[in-house]
Coordinates of C-alpha atoms and ligand atoms in Angstrom, one line a residue:
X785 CA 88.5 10.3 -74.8
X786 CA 88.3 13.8 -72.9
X787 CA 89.2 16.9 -74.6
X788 CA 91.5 18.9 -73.6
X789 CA 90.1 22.2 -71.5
X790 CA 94.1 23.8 -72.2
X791 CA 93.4 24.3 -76.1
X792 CA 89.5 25.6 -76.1
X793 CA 87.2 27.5 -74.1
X794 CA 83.8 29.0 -74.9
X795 CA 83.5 32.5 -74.6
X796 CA 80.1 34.9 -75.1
X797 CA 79.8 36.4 -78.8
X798 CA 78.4 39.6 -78.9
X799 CA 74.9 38.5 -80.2
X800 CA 74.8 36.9 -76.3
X801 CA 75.6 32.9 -77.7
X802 CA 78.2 31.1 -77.2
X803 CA 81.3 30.0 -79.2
X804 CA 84.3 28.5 -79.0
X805 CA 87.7 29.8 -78.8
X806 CA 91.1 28.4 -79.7
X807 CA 93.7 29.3 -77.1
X808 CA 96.6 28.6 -79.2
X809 CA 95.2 30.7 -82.5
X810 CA 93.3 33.2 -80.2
X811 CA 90.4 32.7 -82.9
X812 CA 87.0 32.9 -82.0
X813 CA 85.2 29.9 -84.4
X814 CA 82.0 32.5 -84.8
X815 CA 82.2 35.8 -83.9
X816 CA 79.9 38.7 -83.2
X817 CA 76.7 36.6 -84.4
X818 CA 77.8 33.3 -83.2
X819 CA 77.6 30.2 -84.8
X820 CA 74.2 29.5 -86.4
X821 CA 73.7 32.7 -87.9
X822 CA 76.7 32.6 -89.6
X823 CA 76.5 28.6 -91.2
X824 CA 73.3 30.1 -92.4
X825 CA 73.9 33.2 -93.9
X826 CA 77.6 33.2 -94.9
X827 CA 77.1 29.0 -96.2
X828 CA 73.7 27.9 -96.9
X829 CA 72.0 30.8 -98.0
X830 CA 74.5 32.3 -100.0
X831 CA 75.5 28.9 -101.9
X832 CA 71.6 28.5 -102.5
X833 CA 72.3 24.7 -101.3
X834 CA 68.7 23.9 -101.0
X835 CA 67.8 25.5 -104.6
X836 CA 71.3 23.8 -106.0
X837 CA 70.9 20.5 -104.9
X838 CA 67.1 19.9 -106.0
X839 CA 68.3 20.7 -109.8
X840 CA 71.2 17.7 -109.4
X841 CA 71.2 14.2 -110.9
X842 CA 72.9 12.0 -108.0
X843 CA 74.4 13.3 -104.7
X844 CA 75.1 17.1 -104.2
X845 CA 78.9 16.7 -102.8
X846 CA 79.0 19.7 -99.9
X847 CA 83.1 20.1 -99.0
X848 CA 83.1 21.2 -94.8
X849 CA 87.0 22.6 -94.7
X850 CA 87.7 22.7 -91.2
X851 CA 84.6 20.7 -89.0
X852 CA 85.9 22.5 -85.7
X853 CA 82.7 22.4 -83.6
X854 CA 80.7 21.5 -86.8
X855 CA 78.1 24.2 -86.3
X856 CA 78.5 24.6 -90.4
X857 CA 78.1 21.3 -91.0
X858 CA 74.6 21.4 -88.8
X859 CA 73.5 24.0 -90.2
X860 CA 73.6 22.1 -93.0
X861 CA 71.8 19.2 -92.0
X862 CA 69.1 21.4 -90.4
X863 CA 68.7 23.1 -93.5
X864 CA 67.8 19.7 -95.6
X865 CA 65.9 18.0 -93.0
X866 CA 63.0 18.4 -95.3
X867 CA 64.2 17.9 -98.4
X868 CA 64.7 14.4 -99.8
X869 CA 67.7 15.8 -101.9
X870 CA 70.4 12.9 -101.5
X871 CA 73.7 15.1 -99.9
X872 CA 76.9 13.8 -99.3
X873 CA 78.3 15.9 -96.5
X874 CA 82.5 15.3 -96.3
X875 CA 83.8 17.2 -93.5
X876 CA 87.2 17.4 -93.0
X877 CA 89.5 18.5 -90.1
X878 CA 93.3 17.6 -88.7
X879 CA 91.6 17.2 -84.9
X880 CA 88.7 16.2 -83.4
X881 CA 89.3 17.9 -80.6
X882 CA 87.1 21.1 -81.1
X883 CA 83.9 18.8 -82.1
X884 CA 84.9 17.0 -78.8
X885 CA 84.9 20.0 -76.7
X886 CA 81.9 21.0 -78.3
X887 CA 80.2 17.7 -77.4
X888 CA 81.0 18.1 -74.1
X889 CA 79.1 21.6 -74.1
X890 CA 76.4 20.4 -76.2
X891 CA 74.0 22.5 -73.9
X892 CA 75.9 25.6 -73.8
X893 CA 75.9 26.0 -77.4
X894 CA 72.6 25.1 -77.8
X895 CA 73.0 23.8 -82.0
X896 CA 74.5 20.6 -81.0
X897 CA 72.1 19.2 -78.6
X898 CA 69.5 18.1 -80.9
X899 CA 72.1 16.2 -82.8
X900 CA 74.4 14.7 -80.4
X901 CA 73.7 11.1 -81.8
X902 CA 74.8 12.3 -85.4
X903 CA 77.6 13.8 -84.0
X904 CA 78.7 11.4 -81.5
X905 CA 78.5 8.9 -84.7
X906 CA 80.8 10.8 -86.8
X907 CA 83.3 10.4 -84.6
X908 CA 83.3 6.8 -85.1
X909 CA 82.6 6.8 -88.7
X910 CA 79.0 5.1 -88.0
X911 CA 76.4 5.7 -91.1
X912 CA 72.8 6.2 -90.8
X913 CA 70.6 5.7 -93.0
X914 CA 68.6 8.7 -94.9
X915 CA 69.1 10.9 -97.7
X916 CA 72.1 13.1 -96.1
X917 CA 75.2 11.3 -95.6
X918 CA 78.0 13.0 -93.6
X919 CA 81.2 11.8 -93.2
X920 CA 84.6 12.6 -91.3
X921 CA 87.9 12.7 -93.0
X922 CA 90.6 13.6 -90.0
X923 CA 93.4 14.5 -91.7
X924 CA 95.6 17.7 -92.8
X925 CA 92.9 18.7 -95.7
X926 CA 96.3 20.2 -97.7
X927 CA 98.1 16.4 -97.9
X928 CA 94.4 15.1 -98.1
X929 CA 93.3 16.7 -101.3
X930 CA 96.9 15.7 -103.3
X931 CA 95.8 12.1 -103.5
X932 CA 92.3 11.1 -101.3
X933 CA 89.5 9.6 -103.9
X934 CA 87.0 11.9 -103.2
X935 CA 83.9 13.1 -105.3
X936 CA 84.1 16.5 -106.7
X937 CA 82.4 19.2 -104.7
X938 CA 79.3 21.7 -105.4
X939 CA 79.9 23.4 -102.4
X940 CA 82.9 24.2 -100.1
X941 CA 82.3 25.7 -97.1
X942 CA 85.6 26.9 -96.3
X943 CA 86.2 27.7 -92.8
X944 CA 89.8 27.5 -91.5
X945 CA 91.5 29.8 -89.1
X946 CA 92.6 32.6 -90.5
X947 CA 95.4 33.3 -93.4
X948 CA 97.7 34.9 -90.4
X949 CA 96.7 32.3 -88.0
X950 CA 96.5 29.0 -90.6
X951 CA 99.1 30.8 -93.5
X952 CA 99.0 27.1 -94.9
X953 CA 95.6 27.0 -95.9
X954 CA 95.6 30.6 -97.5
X955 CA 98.8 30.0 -100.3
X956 CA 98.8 29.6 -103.5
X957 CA 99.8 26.2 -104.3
X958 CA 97.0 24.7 -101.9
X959 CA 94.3 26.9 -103.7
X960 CA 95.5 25.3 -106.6
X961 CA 95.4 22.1 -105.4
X962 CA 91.9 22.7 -104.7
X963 CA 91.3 24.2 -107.9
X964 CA 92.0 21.0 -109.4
X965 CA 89.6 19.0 -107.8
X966 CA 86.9 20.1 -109.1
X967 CA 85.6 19.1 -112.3
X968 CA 84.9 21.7 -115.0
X969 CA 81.4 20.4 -115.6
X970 CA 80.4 20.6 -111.6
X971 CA 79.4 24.3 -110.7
X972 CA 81.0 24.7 -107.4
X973 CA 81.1 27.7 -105.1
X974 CA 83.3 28.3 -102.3
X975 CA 82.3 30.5 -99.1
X976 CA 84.7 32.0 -97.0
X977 CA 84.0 34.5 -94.5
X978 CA 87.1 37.1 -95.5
X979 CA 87.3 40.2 -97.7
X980 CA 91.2 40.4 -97.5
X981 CA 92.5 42.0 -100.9
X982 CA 95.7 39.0 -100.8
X983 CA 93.5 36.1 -100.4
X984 CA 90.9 36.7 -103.4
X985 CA 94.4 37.5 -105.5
X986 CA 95.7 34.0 -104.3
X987 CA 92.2 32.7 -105.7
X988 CA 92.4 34.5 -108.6
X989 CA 95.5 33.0 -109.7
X990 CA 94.7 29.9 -108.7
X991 CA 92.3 29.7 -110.9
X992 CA 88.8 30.4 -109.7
X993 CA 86.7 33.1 -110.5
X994 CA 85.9 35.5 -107.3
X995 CA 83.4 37.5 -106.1
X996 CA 82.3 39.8 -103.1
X997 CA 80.5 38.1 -101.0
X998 CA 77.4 39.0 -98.5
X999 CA 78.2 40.6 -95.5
X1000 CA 77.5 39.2 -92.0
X1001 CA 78.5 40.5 -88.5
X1002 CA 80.3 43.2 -88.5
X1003 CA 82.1 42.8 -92.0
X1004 CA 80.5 44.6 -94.9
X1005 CA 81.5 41.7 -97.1
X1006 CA 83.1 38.4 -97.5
X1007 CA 84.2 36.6 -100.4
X1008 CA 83.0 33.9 -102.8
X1009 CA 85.0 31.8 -105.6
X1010 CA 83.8 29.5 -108.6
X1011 CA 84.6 27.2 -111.0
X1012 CA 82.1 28.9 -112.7
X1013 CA 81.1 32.6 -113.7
X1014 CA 76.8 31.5 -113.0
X1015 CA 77.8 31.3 -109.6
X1016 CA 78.9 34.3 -108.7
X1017 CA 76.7 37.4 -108.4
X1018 CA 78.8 39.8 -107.4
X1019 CA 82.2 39.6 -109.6
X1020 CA 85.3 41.7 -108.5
X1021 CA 85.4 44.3 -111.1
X1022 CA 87.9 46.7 -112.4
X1023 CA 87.6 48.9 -109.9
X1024 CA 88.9 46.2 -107.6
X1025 CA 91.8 45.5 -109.9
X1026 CA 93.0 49.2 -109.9
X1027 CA 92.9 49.3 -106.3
X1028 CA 95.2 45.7 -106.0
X1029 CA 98.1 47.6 -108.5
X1030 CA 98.2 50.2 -105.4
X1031 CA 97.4 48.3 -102.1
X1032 CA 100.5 47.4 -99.8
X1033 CA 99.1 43.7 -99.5
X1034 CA 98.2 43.4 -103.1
X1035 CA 100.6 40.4 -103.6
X1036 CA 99.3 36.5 -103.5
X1037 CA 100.2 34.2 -100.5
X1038 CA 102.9 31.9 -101.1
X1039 CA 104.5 29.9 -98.5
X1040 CA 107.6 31.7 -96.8
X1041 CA 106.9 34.8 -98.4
X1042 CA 105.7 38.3 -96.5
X1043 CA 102.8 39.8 -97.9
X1044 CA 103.4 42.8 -99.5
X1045 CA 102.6 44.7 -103.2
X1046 CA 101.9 42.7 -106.3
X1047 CA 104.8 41.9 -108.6
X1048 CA 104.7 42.5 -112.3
X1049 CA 104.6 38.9 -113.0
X1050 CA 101.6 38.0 -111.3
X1051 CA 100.0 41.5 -111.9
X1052 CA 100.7 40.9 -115.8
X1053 CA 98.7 36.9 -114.7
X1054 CA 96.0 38.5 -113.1
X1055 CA 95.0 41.6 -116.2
X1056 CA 95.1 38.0 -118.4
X1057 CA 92.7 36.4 -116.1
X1058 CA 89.3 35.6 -117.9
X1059 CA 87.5 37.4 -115.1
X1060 CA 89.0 40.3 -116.0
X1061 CA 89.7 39.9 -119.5
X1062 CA 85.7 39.6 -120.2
X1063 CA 85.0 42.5 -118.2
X1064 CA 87.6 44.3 -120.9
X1065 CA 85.8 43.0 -123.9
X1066 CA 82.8 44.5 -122.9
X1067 CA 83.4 47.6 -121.1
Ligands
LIG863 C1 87.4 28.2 -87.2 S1 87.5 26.5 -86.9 C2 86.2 25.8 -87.9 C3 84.8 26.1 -87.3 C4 83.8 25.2 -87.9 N1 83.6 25.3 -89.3 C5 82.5 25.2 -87.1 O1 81.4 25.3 -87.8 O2 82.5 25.0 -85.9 C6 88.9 26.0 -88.0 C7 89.1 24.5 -88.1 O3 90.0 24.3 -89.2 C8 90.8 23.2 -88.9 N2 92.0 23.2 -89.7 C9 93.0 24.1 -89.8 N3 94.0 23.7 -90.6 C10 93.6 22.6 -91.1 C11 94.2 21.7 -92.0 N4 95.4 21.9 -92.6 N5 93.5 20.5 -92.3 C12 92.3 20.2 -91.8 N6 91.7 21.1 -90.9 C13 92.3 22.2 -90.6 C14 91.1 23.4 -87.4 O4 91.5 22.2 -86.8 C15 89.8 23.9 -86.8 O5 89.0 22.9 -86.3

């Protein structure tokens, strides 16, 4: 099946590569650097995959929120090729229709063309034999998570439009959702490429533990969350938390609600979050 040209077109980053861009969110998939650089630098490198995975016992589970044009899930691949460390690659999107597109401009993009076979096979769920197995769940990720067997993750790669394009995938109840997949004695870190003050809040309280993340294009910073403390270099600190009190868009996302300052209920959660609660103990 065609895609269809009315919902993407690929436009010219500023690094001179192409991307794609979703007409109806306006989004650009990878911006200023395009999208190789960023799968590596904001997702593989920072989650130390390769270093990660060789210290596991069975399958390293990667989570791939939001496949779009899958160049983070090929960076992926790329990056194991010589490895032999057994990956389980679950990528997960509502549409196919921006890997589709993507297909169809395999030689524009340039990442996609060596791996048009794996790609083309995702599509119809084919396996392949070999160490990395990557599979497509199509499907809104927020119903999926509620109920879907699926193995707990090391890694999500957390890439959906953004919280005022794709509010959904930003609240609160969905981060906890996600929170609760993961299983306390699986370190798992979560990449995401924004720095806004509401969303780490909305992780905070959902449970994870948050950090600043490294910087790529032409954003200082970008954020991280565990399950786990070891994961994350770079924790918010208490200078961050004086500065949420204050901000104007200090308040978590919920669904149906604008964003605005933090209220003393969830202010009062986040001072007794353990993040910040260690951070007390030994200042
Ligand atoms: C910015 S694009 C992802 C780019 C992609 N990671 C890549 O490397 O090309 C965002 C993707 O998230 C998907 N998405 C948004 N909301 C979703 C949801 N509720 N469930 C599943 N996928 C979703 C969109 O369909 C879109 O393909």
């Amino acid at each position: 099946m065609k895609s269809d040209p009315a919902v993407f077109e690929l436009v010219s980053v500023k690094s001179g590569v192409q991307s794609l861009r979703c007409r109806t969110t306006g989004e650009v998939f990878h911006p200023v650097v395009g999208p190789m650089i960023e799968a590596r630098i904001l997702h593989v490198r920072q989650q130390r995959l390769i270093e990660r995975a060789a210290t596991v016992n069975g399958p390293f589970i990667i989570w791939d929120v939001g496949l779009g044009a899958a160049a983070n899930a090929i960076a992926v691949i790329e990056a194991f090729e010589e490895t032999d460390s057994r990956i389980e690659l679950h990528s997960f999107d509502q549409t196919t229709e921006p890997l589709r597109f993507a297909l169809e401009h395999a030689s524009e993009l340039g990442y996609l063309a060596p791996h048009l076979d794996k790609a083309a096979g995702l599509l119809t769920n084919q396996t392949r034999p070999g160490p990395l197995q990557w599979k497509l769940h199509v499907s809104d990720f927020r119903e999926l998570i509620k109920s879907a067997p699926l193995p707990a993750p090391h890694a999500i790669l957390y890439d959906p439009y953004s919280a005022g394009k794709n509010p959904g995938m930003w609240t609160l109840e969905h981060f906890e959702n996600l929170r609760a997949r993961l299983d306390e004695e699986v370190p798992c870190m979560l990449t995401n490429y924004t720095r806004s003050t509401a969303v780490r809040v909305t992780l905070l309280l959902a449970g994870f533990f948050v950090g600043h993340g490294e910087g790529v294009g032409e954003k200082d910073q970008t954020t991280v969350a565990s399950n786990s403390t070891t994961l994350i270099d770079k924790p918010l600190n208490a200078t961050w938390l004086n500065r949420v009190r204050f901000s104007t868009k200090g308040a978590p996302l919920r669904a149906g609600e604008k964003e605005g300052p933090i209220g003393e209920k969830d202010w009062t959660r986040l001072l007794e979050h353990p993040q910040f609660r260690a951070q007390n103990a030994s200042a």
